[in-house]
PDB file of C-alpha atoms in Angstrom:
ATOM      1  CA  UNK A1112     -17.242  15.828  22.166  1.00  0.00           C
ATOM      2  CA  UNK A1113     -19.290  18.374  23.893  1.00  0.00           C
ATOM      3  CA  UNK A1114     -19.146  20.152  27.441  1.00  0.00           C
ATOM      4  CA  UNK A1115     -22.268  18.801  28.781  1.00  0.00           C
ATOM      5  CA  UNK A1116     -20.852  15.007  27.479  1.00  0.00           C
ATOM      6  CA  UNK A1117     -17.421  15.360  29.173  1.00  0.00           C
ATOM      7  CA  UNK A1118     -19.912  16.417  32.536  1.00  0.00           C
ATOM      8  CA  UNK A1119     -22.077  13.851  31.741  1.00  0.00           C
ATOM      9  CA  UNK A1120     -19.972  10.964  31.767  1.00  0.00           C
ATOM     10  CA  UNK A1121     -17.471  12.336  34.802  1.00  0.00           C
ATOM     11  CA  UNK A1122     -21.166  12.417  36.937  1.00  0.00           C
ATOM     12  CA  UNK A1123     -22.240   8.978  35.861  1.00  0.00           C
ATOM     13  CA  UNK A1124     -18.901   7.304  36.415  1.00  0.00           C
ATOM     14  CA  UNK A1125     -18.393   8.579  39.775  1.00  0.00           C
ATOM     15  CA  UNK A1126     -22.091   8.990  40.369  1.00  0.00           C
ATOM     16  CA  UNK A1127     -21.643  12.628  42.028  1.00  0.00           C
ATOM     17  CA  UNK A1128     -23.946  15.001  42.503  1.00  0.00           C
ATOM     18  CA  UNK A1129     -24.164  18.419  40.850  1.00  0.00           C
ATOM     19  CA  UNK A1130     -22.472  20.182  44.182  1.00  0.00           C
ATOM     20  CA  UNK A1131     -20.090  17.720  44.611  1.00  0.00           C
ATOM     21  CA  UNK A1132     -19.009  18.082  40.678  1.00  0.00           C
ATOM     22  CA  UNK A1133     -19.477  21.937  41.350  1.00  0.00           C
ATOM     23  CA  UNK A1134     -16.630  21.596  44.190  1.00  0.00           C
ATOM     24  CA  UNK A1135     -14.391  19.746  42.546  1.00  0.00           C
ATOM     25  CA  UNK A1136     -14.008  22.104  39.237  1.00  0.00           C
ATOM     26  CA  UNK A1137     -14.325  25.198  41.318  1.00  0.00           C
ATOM     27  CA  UNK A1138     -17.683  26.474  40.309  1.00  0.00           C
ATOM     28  CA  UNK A1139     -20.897  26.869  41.225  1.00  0.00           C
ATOM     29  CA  UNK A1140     -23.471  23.816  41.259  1.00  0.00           C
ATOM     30  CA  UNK A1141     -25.790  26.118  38.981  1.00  0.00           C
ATOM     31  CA  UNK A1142     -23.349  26.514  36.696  1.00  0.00           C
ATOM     32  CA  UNK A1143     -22.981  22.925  36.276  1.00  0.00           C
ATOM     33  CA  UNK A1144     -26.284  22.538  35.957  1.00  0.00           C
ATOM     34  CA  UNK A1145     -26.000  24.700  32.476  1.00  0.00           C
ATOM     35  CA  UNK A1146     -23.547  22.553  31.564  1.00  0.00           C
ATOM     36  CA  UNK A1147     -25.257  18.998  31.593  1.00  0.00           C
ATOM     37  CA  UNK A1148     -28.317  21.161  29.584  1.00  0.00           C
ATOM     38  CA  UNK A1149     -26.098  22.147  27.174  1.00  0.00           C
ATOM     39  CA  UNK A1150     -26.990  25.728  27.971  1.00  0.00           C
ATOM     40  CA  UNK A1151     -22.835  25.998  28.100  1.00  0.00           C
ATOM     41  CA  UNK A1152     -20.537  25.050  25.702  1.00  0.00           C
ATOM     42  CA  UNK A1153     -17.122  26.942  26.674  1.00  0.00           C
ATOM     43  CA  UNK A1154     -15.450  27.498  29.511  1.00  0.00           C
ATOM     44  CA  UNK A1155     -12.705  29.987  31.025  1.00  0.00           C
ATOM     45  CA  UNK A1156      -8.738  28.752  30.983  1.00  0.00           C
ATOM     46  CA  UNK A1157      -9.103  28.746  34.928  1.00  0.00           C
ATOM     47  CA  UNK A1158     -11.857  26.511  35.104  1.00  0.00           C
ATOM     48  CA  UNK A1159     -10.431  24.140  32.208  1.00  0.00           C
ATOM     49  CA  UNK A1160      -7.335  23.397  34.173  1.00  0.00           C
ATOM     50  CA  UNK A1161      -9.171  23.044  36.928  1.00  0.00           C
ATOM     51  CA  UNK A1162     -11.069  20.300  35.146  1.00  0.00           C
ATOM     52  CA  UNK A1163      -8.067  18.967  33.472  1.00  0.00           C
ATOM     53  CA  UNK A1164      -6.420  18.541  36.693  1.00  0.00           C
ATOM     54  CA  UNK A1165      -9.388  16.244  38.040  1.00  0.00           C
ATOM     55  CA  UNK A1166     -10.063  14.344  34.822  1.00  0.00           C
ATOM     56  CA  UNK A1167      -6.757  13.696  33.794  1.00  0.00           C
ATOM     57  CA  UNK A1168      -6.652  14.746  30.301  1.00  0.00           C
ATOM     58  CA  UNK A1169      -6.980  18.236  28.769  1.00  0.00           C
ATOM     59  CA  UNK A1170     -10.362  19.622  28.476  1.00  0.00           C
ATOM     60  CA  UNK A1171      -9.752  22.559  25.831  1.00  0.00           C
ATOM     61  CA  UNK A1172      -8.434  19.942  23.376  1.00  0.00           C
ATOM     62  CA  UNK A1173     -10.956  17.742  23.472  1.00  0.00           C
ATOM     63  CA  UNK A1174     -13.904  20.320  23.369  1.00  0.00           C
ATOM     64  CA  UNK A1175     -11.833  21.674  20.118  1.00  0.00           C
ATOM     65  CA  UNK A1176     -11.375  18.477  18.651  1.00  0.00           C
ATOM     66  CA  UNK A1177      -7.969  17.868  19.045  1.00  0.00           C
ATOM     67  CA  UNK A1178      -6.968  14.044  18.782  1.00  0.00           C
ATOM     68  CA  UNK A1179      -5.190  14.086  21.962  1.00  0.00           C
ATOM     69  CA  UNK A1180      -3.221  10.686  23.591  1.00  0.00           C
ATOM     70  CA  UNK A1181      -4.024   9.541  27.032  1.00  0.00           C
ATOM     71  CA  UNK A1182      -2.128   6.731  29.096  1.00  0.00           C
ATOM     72  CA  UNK A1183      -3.541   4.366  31.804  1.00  0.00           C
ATOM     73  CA  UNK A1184      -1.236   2.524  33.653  1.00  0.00           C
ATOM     74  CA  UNK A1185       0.243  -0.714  33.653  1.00  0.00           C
ATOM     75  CA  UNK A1186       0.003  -2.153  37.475  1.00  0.00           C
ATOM     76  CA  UNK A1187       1.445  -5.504  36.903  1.00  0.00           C
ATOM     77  CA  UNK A1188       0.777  -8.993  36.445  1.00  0.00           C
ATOM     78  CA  UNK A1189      -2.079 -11.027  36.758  1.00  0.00           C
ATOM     79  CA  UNK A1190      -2.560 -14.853  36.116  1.00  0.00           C
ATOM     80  CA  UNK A1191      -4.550 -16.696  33.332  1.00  0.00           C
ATOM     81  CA  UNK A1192      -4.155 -19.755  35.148  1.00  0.00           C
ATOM     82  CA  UNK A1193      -5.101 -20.595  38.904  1.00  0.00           C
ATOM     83  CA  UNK A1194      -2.939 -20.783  41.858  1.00  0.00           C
ATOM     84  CA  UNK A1195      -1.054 -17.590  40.936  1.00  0.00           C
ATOM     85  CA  UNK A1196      -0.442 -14.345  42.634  1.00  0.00           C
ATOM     86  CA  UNK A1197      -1.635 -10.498  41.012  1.00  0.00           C
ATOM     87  CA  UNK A1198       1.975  -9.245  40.878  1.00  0.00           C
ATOM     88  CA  UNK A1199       1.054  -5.677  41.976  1.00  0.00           C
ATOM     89  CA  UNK A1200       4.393  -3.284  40.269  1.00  0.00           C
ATOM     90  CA  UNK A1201       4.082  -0.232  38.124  1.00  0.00           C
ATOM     91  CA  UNK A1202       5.095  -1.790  34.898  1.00  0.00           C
ATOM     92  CA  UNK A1203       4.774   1.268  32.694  1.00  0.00           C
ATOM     93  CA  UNK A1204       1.751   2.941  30.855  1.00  0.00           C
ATOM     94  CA  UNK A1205      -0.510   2.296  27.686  1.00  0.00           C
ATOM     95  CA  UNK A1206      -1.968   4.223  25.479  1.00  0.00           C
ATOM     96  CA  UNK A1207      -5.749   5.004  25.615  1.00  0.00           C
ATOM     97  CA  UNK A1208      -8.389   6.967  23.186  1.00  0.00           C
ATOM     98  CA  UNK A1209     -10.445   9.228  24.971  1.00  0.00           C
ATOM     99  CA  UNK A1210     -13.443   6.924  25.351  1.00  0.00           C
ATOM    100  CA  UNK A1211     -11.498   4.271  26.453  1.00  0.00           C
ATOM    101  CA  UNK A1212      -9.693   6.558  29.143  1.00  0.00           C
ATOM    102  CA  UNK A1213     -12.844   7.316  30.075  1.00  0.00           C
ATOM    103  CA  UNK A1214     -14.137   3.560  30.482  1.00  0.00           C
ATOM    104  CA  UNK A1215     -11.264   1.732  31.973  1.00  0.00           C
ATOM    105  CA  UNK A1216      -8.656   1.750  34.783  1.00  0.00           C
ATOM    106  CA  UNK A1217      -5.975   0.113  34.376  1.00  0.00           C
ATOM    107  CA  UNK A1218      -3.992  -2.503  32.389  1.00  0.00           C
ATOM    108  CA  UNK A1219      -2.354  -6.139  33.456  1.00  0.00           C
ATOM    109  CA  UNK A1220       0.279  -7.791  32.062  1.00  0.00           C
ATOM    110  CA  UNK A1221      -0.929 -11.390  31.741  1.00  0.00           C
ATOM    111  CA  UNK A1222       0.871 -14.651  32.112  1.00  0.00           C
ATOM    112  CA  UNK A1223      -0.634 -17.999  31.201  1.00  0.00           C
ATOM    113  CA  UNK A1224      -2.703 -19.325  28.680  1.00  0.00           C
ATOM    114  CA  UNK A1225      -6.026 -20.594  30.128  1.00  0.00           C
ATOM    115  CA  UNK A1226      -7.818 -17.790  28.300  1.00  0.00           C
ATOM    116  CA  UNK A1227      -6.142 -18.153  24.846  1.00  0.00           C
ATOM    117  CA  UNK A1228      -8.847 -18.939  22.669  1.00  0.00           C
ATOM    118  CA  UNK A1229     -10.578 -15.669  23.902  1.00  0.00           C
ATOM    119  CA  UNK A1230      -7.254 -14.011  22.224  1.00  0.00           C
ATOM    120  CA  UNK A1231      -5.777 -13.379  25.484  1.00  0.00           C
ATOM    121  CA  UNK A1232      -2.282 -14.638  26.143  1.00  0.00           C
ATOM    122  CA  UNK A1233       1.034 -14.953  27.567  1.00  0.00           C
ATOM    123  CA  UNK A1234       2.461 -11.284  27.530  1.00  0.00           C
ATOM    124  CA  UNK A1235      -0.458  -9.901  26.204  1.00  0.00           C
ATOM    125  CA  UNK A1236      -2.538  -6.702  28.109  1.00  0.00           C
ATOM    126  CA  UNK A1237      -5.604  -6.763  29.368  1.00  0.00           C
ATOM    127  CA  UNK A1238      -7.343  -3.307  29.741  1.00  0.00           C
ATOM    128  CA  UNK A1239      -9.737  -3.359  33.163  1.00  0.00           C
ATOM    129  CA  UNK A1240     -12.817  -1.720  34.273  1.00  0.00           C
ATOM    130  CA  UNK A1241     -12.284  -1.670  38.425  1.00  0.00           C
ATOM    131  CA  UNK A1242     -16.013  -3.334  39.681  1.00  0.00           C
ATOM    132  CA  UNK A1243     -17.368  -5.329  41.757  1.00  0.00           C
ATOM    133  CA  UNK A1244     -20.011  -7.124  39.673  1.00  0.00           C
ATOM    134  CA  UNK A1245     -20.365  -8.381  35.724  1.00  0.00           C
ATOM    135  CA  UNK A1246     -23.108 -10.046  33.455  1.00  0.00           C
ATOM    136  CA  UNK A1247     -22.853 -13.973  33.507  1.00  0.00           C
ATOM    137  CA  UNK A1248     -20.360 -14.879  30.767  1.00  0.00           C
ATOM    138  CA  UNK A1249     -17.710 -11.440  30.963  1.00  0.00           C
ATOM    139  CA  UNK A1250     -14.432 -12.596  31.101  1.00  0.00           C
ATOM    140  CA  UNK A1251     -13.432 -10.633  34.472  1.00  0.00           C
ATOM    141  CA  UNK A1252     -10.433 -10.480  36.901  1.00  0.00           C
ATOM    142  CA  UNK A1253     -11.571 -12.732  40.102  1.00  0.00           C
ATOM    143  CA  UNK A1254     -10.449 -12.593  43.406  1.00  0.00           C
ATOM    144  CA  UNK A1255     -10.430 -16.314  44.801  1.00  0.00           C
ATOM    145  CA  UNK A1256      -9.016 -15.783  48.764  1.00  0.00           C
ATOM    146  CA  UNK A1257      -5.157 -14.435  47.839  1.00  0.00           C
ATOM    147  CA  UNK A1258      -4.702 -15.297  44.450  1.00  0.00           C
ATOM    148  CA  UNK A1259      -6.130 -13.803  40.918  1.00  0.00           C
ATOM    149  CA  UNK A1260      -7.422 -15.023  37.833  1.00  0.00           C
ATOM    150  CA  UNK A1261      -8.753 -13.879  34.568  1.00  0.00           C
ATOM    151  CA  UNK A1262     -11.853 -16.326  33.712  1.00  0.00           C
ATOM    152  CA  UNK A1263     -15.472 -15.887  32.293  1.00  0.00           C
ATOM    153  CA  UNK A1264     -17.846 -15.699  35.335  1.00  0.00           C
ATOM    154  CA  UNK A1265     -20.837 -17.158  35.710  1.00  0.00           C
ATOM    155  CA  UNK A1266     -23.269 -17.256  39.002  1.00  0.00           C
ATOM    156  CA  UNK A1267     -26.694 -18.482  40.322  1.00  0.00           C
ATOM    157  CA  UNK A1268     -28.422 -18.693  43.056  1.00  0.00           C
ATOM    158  CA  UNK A1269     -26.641 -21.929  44.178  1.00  0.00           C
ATOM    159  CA  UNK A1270     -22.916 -21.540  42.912  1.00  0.00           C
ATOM    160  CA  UNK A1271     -20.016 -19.395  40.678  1.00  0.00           C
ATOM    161  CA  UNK A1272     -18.378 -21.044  38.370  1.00  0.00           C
ATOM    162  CA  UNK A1273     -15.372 -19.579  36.843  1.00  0.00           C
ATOM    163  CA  UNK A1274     -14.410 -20.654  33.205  1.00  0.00           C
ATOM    164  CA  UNK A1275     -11.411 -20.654  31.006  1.00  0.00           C
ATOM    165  CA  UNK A1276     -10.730 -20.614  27.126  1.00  0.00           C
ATOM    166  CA  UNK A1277      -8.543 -23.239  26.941  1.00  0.00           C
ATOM    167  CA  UNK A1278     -10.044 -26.692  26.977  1.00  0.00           C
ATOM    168  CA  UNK A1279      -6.764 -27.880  29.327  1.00  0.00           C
ATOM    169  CA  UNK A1280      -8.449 -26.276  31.731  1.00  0.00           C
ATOM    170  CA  UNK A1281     -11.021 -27.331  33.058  1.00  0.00           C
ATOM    171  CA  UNK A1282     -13.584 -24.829  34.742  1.00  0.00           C
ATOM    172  CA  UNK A1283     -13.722 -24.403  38.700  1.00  0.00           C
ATOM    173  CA  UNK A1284     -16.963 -23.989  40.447  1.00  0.00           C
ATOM    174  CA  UNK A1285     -17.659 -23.211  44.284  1.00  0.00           C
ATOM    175  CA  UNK A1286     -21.095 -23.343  46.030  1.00  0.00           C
ATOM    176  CA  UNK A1287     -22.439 -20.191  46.980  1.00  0.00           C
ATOM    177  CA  UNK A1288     -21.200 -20.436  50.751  1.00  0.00           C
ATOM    178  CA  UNK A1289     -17.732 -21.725  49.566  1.00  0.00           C
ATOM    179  CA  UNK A1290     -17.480 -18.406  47.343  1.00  0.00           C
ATOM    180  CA  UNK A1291     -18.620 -16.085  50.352  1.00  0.00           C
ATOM    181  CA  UNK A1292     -16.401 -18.078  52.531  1.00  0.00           C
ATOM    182  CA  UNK A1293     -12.884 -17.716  50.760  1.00  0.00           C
ATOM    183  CA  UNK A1294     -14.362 -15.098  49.308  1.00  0.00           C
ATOM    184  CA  UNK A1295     -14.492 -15.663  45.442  1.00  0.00           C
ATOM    185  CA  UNK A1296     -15.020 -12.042  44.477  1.00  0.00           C
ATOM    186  CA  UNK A1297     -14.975  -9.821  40.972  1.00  0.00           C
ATOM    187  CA  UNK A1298     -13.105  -7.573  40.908  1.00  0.00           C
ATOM    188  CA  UNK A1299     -12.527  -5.881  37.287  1.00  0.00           C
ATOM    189  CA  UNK A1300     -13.977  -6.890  33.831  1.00  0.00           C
ATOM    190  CA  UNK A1301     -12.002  -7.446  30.957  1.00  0.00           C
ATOM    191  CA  UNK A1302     -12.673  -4.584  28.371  1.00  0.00           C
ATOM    192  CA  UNK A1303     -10.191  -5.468  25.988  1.00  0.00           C
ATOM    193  CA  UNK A1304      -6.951  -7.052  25.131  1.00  0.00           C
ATOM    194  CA  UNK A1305      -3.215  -5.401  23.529  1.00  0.00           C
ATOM    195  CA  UNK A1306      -0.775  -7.599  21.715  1.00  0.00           C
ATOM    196  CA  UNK A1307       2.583  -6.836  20.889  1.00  0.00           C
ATOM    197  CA  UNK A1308       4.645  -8.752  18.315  1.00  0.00           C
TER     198      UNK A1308
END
């Protein structure tokens, strides 16, 4: 991976402007600038810690190509079933590669099994990317008033409509004022799932 990738990425993620990356890493906005044109492709020790600090992982190894581990962590349970709770404990950390580090936020430990034929189940770990909104169809981690599921989402105009992979359960689906109301709100998607025997 390349300077002006690592730069690239951090900007679109956070969607940040060329100052406000400039600030953050301690140089100027020009210099940045170089960077995302490829113009750059080392920097000083000072100015890779600096970077390390902010993006969590170290810079220098990457840019030499050093396979390098990363951890994101675990920050409890959530519920493949309704009428549960998201359990929010620091359970631990998992390991990440780089481009998933740079993708996702944070893991769940999930209990149920209303989304076991998408391989998802009891005890398993489901990797999330923190959001707001998904495609119709992405399995995603929904907010429905207090309590938390993991379901595909679907929504129209007129209604959401939240379904499992199980055929036990059967699908729930709330007109469009009911889902502003309690609110029925994403709040992660699903990027992938970790099993453990």
């Amino acid at each position: 991976m390349e300077l002006k990738d690592i730069i690239l990425d951090y900007k679109n993620r956070y969607q940040l402007s060329n100052k406000e990356i400039a600030q953050q890493f301690h140089v100027t906005h020009i210099t940045v600038g170089r960077w995302l044109r490829g113009e750059v492709k080392t920097i000083q020790e000072e100015t890779a810690q600096n970077m390390s600090r902010v993006l969590g992982y170290d810079v220098q190894s990457v840019l030499q190509g050093t396979a390098i581990t990363l951890k994101k962590p675990v920050l409890g349970m959530a519920k493949a079933g309704y009428d549960m709770f998201l359990e929010n404990d620091y359970l631990g950390e998992e390991s990440v590669s780089l481009e998933e580090y740079q993708r996702g936020d944070y893991f769940l430990k999930v209990e149920g099994d209303s989304m076991i034929n998408a391989g998802i189940v009891d005890g398993s770990y489901i990797y999330v990317h923190q959001c707001e909104t998904v495609k119709n169809g992405d399995i995603a981690l929904i907010r429905i008033g207090d309590e938390v599921t993991i379901k595909r989402y679907y929504k129209d105009r007129t209604k959401v409509e939240l379904v499992a992979e199980n055929p036990t359960v059967e699908p729930r689906v709330f007109t469009s004022k009911e889902a502003e109301m309690l609110p029925v709100k994403v709040i992660g998607k699903v990027l992938f799932v970790k099993h453990y025997l």
